Each structure stands twice: as structure tokens, then as C-alpha cells.
């Protein structure tokens, strides 16, 4: 692909309800290259995995400069779209978020996940605040001349209060989707939601392609495809599995 904008458009076209884009999240250039060589049409980082791989906790504990260095190495290593789990933009105010997104775009990324939880705090940003933050992301992309794919993530289902059933949060999730779409989002990510019936409801109501995280009951891509999902990602799962394999291999070597 000859330029960043073409990669962004190609990535957008991969989001097909009922035939989801599968993103097996990576954390470094080596993993990205391995998956692309094996046929992956696009690459997605995972924030938890990238942080853990470099000795940091999740939640923007890893320095932004290091994140950008890693993204730059990933985009230089593969000739395909690269989307980045950018957490909450590593900032609070719209202006600061826009500046960080501009830097991310300069590293070659064509998309990002942008979440509505208050990183380092409690609960979620209000809809109004998150809309302002999303609009800042879109403006930064527009100013850069890039049709950046903004995957608006809601943490309603990951951060819900104990005892609150997910079914009671669906209407709020749909309302947030509507507001995020109006603010310029291109996709809607609902990590933590694993109930097939509820996922189907959100897919039916959403004006944006819906992304789920493959966890718990969500063990089959064909299953989530039947619900209308357009993107299936794996979050920290690949990193956790890789570390288990590494430890098991060491144990076998020490025992031999």
C-alpha cells in the first residue's frame, strides 16, 4: 500500500457485520511481522500487552514516548494497516489529546481505540466530556489529512459496579454509541460484554460496526459473526498465552 490514507481506507473496508475482521493483538514489531507473514490483513496493538511486555502496568503507566517509538517500529516493519490501542489518549483535555493523536499519526498509525473510562480515576467520562474528547481526535486526524479509524470504546461493561447486570446497561451503551458516532467515531467497542443476546441487540441498534473482545463465552469467531459483529479482537489474551508458553518451555528445559 503506497500511503497511510490508503491503508486507513483499506482498514475501514475490513469491518463487515457478519464477517468480522479478526485482530489478534500484538505488542511489538516482531509479533506484527509474524502475523502479517501468516496472512493477517491488519495489525492491532493491545495496551495491556504492550505495557506488560516492557515492565509497566496497564492504564497509561507506560510512557507515551515509548508507546510512540514502538508504534513507529511496528508500522515500519509491516506493509498493512496498523491500529493502536491508545487508551484514553494519554491526556485529559481535548487539546492535549489532539496533540498526542497528531504524534501517533506521524508514527504511521491509521486507527486507534479510544476509551471512555477515566484512566487513573473512577468511572467513565460523562457523555458530554467524551464527545468533546472524540471530536478532538477527529479534528487532529482531519488536520493531518488522514481518514483515521476511531474505534470508540465504552467501558460500561468492564467497569460496571458489582451486582449490576449487563442487561441493565445496554440502553446506556446504545445511547453512548449514538453520541460517539455523531462526534466522529467509526467503530464501537464493547469489551467485557459476552452475552450473545445483548451483543446482538447492540449490533442491531448500532449505526457503527461493533467490536467485541474474545473472552469468556466468546470463544468462536463464527459465533460472534452470527450476532452481527464486525470486528473481533483478543486484547491481552495473546500476550498471556505467549508468556505461559514461555514459562512452560523454560520449565521443560530446566527439567531435562
Short mmCIF file of C-alpha atoms in Angstrom, two decimals:
data_model
loop_
_atom_site.label_atom_id
_atom_site.label_comp_id
_atom_site.label_asym_id
_atom_site.label_seq_id
_atom_site.Cartn_x
_atom_site.Cartn_y
_atom_site.Cartn_z
CA UNK A 1 0.00 0.00 0.00
CA UNK A 2 1.52 3.23 -1.09
CA UNK A 3 0.36 5.64 1.58
CA UNK A 4 -1.18 5.99 5.01
CA UNK A 5 -4.56 7.20 3.77
CA UNK A 6 -4.94 4.18 1.51
CA UNK A 7 -4.15 1.89 4.42
CA UNK A 8 -6.78 3.68 6.51
CA UNK A 9 -9.44 3.21 3.83
CA UNK A 10 -8.46 -0.43 3.35
CA UNK A 11 -8.79 -0.97 7.10
CA UNK A 12 -12.23 0.63 7.17
CA UNK A 13 -13.41 -1.72 4.41
CA UNK A 14 -12.47 -4.76 6.51
CA UNK A 15 -15.25 -4.04 9.02
CA UNK A 16 -18.16 -6.10 7.74
CA UNK A 17 -21.04 -7.05 10.06
CA UNK A 18 -21.41 -10.80 9.94
CA UNK A 19 -17.91 -11.27 8.51
CA UNK A 20 -15.75 -9.69 11.19
CA UNK A 21 -12.18 -8.51 10.96
CA UNK A 22 -10.14 -10.69 13.33
CA UNK A 23 -7.37 -8.86 15.19
CA UNK A 24 -5.03 -10.99 17.29
CA UNK A 25 -3.48 -8.18 19.30
CA UNK A 26 0.30 -7.82 19.38
CA UNK A 27 2.75 -5.72 21.38
CA UNK A 28 5.88 -5.38 19.25
CA UNK A 29 7.21 -5.31 15.71
CA UNK A 30 8.25 -8.96 15.78
CA UNK A 31 4.73 -10.12 16.58
CA UNK A 32 3.26 -7.82 13.96
CA UNK A 33 5.56 -9.11 11.26
CA UNK A 34 4.94 -12.75 12.20
CA UNK A 35 1.15 -12.35 11.95
CA UNK A 36 1.28 -10.39 8.69
CA UNK A 37 3.61 -13.00 7.19
CA UNK A 38 1.00 -15.58 8.23
CA UNK A 39 -1.73 -13.70 6.37
CA UNK A 40 -3.15 -11.07 8.73
CA UNK A 41 -4.62 -8.17 6.70
CA UNK A 42 -4.10 -5.69 9.54
CA UNK A 43 -2.36 -5.34 12.89
CA UNK A 44 -3.68 -4.12 16.23
CA UNK A 45 -1.72 -3.44 19.40
CA UNK A 46 -3.03 -4.16 22.87
CA UNK A 47 -2.31 -1.60 25.59
CA UNK A 48 -2.17 -4.16 28.41
CA UNK A 49 0.19 -6.35 26.41
CA UNK A 50 2.46 -3.53 25.27
CA UNK A 51 2.76 -2.22 28.80
CA UNK A 52 3.39 -5.63 30.37
CA UNK A 53 5.98 -6.54 27.73
CA UNK A 54 8.03 -3.54 28.84
CA UNK A 55 7.56 -3.86 32.60
CA UNK A 56 4.65 -1.48 33.11
CA UNK A 57 1.09 -1.81 34.37
CA UNK A 58 -1.85 -1.08 32.10
CA UNK A 59 -3.63 2.25 32.41
CA UNK A 60 -1.19 4.60 30.67
CA UNK A 61 1.66 3.72 33.06
CA UNK A 62 3.92 3.12 30.06
CA UNK A 63 5.41 6.45 28.88
CA UNK A 64 3.79 7.87 25.78
CA UNK A 65 7.19 8.40 24.15
CA UNK A 66 7.90 4.69 24.46
CA UNK A 67 4.48 3.80 23.04
CA UNK A 68 5.12 6.01 20.03
CA UNK A 69 8.59 4.51 19.50
CA UNK A 70 7.09 1.03 19.49
CA UNK A 71 4.31 2.05 17.11
CA UNK A 72 6.86 3.59 14.76
CA UNK A 73 8.83 0.33 14.74
CA UNK A 74 5.67 -1.70 14.10
CA UNK A 75 4.47 0.45 11.20
CA UNK A 76 7.95 0.38 9.66
CA UNK A 77 8.02 -3.42 9.84
CA UNK A 78 4.76 -4.27 8.07
CA UNK A 79 3.05 -3.07 4.90
CA UNK A 80 -0.51 -3.16 6.17
CA UNK A 81 -2.86 -1.07 8.33
CA UNK A 82 -1.81 -0.68 11.97
CA UNK A 83 -4.30 0.40 14.62
CA UNK A 84 -3.21 1.27 18.14
CA UNK A 85 -4.88 0.76 21.49
CA UNK A 86 -4.42 4.37 22.61
CA UNK A 87 -6.31 4.01 25.90
CA UNK A 88 -7.65 7.47 26.88
CA UNK A 89 -5.27 9.38 24.64
CA UNK A 90 -2.66 9.78 27.40
CA UNK A 91 -4.30 13.09 28.33
CA UNK A 92 -7.50 14.53 29.75
CA UNK A 93 -8.22 17.74 27.86
CA UNK A 94 -9.27 17.80 24.21
CA UNK A 95 -6.31 20.00 23.22
CA UNK A 96 -3.75 17.66 24.80
CA UNK A 97 -5.46 14.63 23.29
CA UNK A 98 -5.34 16.23 19.85
CA UNK A 99 -1.62 16.82 20.22
CA UNK A 100 -1.00 13.20 21.18
CA UNK A 101 -3.11 11.88 18.31
CA UNK A 102 -1.14 14.07 15.90
CA UNK A 103 2.03 12.44 17.17
CA UNK A 104 0.51 8.97 16.81
CA UNK A 105 -0.50 9.66 13.22
CA UNK A 106 3.06 10.81 12.49
CA UNK A 107 4.23 7.35 13.58
CA UNK A 108 2.20 5.71 10.81
CA UNK A 109 -0.91 4.53 12.65
CA UNK A 110 -4.19 4.55 10.69
CA UNK A 111 -6.55 3.86 13.57
CA UNK A 112 -6.91 3.85 17.33
CA UNK A 113 -9.02 2.60 20.18
CA UNK A 114 -10.18 5.47 22.37
CA UNK A 115 -11.86 4.61 25.64
CA UNK A 116 -14.33 6.45 27.86
CA UNK A 117 -13.17 5.30 31.27
CA UNK A 118 -11.34 7.86 33.42
CA UNK A 119 -7.83 6.45 33.30
CA UNK A 120 -6.34 6.59 36.78
CA UNK A 121 -9.69 7.61 38.24
CA UNK A 122 -13.12 6.15 38.85
CA UNK A 123 -15.99 5.57 36.48
CA UNK A 124 -16.48 6.90 32.98
CA UNK A 125 -16.24 10.32 31.44
CA UNK A 126 -19.64 11.93 31.01
CA UNK A 127 -21.06 11.62 27.53
CA UNK A 128 -20.53 15.34 27.01
CA UNK A 129 -16.88 15.20 28.02
CA UNK A 130 -16.18 12.11 25.95
CA UNK A 131 -17.86 13.65 22.92
CA UNK A 132 -15.56 16.68 23.23
CA UNK A 133 -12.56 14.36 23.51
CA UNK A 134 -13.66 12.35 20.47
CA UNK A 135 -14.16 15.50 18.44
CA UNK A 136 -10.59 16.48 19.29
CA UNK A 137 -9.35 13.13 17.94
CA UNK A 138 -11.32 13.61 14.73
CA UNK A 139 -10.10 17.16 14.26
CA UNK A 140 -6.49 16.10 14.72
CA UNK A 141 -6.98 13.44 12.04
CA UNK A 142 -8.72 15.87 9.71
CA UNK A 143 -5.94 18.40 10.18
CA UNK A 144 -3.45 15.68 9.25
CA UNK A 145 -5.48 14.75 6.17
CA UNK A 146 -5.97 11.18 7.37
CA UNK A 147 -9.29 9.26 7.48
CA UNK A 148 -8.27 7.82 10.85
CA UNK A 149 -10.43 4.92 12.04
CA UNK A 150 -11.61 5.90 15.51
CA UNK A 151 -12.79 2.85 17.42
CA UNK A 152 -14.77 4.38 20.29
CA UNK A 153 -14.60 2.08 23.27
CA UNK A 154 -17.06 2.12 26.13
CA UNK A 155 -16.01 0.61 29.44
CA UNK A 156 -19.57 0.28 30.69
CA UNK A 157 -19.34 -3.50 30.78
CA UNK A 158 -15.76 -3.82 32.04
CA UNK A 159 -16.12 -1.22 34.78
CA UNK A 160 -19.71 -1.81 35.87
CA UNK A 161 -20.41 -1.81 39.59
CA UNK A 162 -20.58 -5.18 41.30
CA UNK A 163 -24.04 -6.67 41.08
CA UNK A 164 -25.19 -4.56 38.14
CA UNK A 165 -26.41 -6.84 35.38
CA UNK A 166 -25.12 -6.12 31.90
CA UNK A 167 -28.67 -6.19 30.55
CA UNK A 168 -29.38 -3.02 32.54
CA UNK A 169 -26.51 -1.21 30.80
CA UNK A 170 -27.46 -1.91 27.19
CA UNK A 171 -29.63 1.16 26.71
CA UNK A 172 -26.89 3.42 28.04
CA UNK A 173 -24.40 1.66 25.76
CA UNK A 174 -26.63 2.32 22.76
CA UNK A 175 -27.05 5.97 23.78
CA UNK A 176 -23.30 6.38 24.08
CA UNK A 177 -22.85 4.79 20.66
CA UNK A 178 -25.21 7.31 19.13
CA UNK A 179 -23.35 10.23 20.71
CA UNK A 180 -19.93 8.86 19.80
CA UNK A 181 -21.00 8.31 16.19
CA UNK A 182 -22.18 11.91 15.94
CA UNK A 183 -18.81 13.02 17.34
CA UNK A 184 -16.94 11.28 14.52
CA UNK A 185 -16.32 7.72 15.68
CA UNK A 186 -16.05 4.97 13.05
CA UNK A 187 -16.47 1.87 15.21
CA UNK A 188 -17.90 0.93 18.61
CA UNK A 189 -16.03 -1.36 21.00
CA UNK A 190 -17.85 -3.08 23.90
CA UNK A 191 -15.19 -5.10 25.77
CA UNK A 192 -16.44 -7.18 28.68
CA UNK A 193 -19.82 -7.85 27.12
CA UNK A 194 -20.07 -11.57 26.40
CA UNK A 195 -23.81 -12.31 26.45
CA UNK A 196 -24.78 -13.22 22.86
CA UNK A 197 -28.30 -11.82 23.18
CA UNK A 198 -27.07 -8.46 24.43
CA UNK A 199 -24.35 -8.27 21.79
CA UNK A 200 -26.95 -8.93 19.12
CA UNK A 201 -29.13 -6.12 20.50
CA UNK A 202 -26.27 -3.65 20.34
CA UNK A 203 -25.32 -4.73 16.81
CA UNK A 204 -28.90 -4.24 15.65
CA UNK A 205 -29.12 -0.78 17.21
CA UNK A 206 -25.64 0.46 16.35
CA UNK A 207 -25.00 2.72 13.38
CA UNK A 208 -21.30 1.83 13.67
CA UNK A 209 -19.55 -1.52 13.14
CA UNK A 210 -19.38 -3.28 16.51
CA UNK A 211 -16.17 -4.69 18.01
CA UNK A 212 -16.15 -7.33 20.77
CA UNK A 213 -13.29 -8.74 22.79
CA UNK A 214 -12.98 -12.50 22.51
CA UNK A 215 -13.18 -13.68 26.11
CA UNK A 216 -15.35 -15.86 28.32
CA UNK A 217 -18.29 -17.17 26.32
CA UNK A 218 -16.91 -15.57 23.16
CA UNK A 219 -14.63 -18.38 22.03
CA UNK A 220 -15.75 -18.69 18.40
CA UNK A 221 -15.41 -16.06 15.68
CA UNK A 222 -18.19 -17.73 13.71
CA UNK A 223 -20.46 -17.34 16.74
CA UNK A 224 -19.89 -13.60 17.09
CA UNK A 225 -20.20 -13.24 13.32
CA UNK A 226 -23.71 -14.65 13.55
CA UNK A 227 -24.56 -11.89 16.03
CA UNK A 228 -23.66 -9.14 13.57
CA UNK A 229 -20.23 -8.28 14.95
CA UNK A 230 -17.86 -6.55 12.51
CA UNK A 231 -14.60 -6.84 14.47
CA UNK A 232 -13.29 -9.46 16.88
CA UNK A 233 -10.18 -8.66 18.88
CA UNK A 234 -8.31 -10.60 21.53
CA UNK A 235 -6.96 -7.96 23.89
CA UNK A 236 -4.31 -9.25 26.33
CA UNK A 237 -5.12 -12.91 25.60
CA UNK A 238 -2.28 -13.47 23.09
CA UNK A 239 0.32 -11.98 25.44
CA UNK A 240 -0.90 -14.03 28.40
CA UNK A 241 -0.78 -17.18 26.29
CA UNK A 242 2.70 -16.37 24.98
CA UNK A 243 4.04 -15.84 28.50
CA UNK A 244 2.52 -19.13 29.68
CA UNK A 245 4.19 -20.91 26.77
CA UNK A 246 7.50 -19.22 27.59
CA UNK A 247 7.37 -20.29 31.23
CA UNK A 248 6.33 -23.83 30.29
CA UNK A 249 9.21 -24.11 27.83
CA UNK A 250 11.66 -22.93 30.47
CA UNK A 251 10.29 -25.42 32.99
CA UNK A 252 10.68 -28.21 30.46
CA UNK A 253 14.25 -27.11 29.69
CA UNK A 254 15.21 -26.98 33.37
CA UNK A 255 13.74 -30.42 33.95
CA UNK A 256 15.50 -32.07 31.01
#
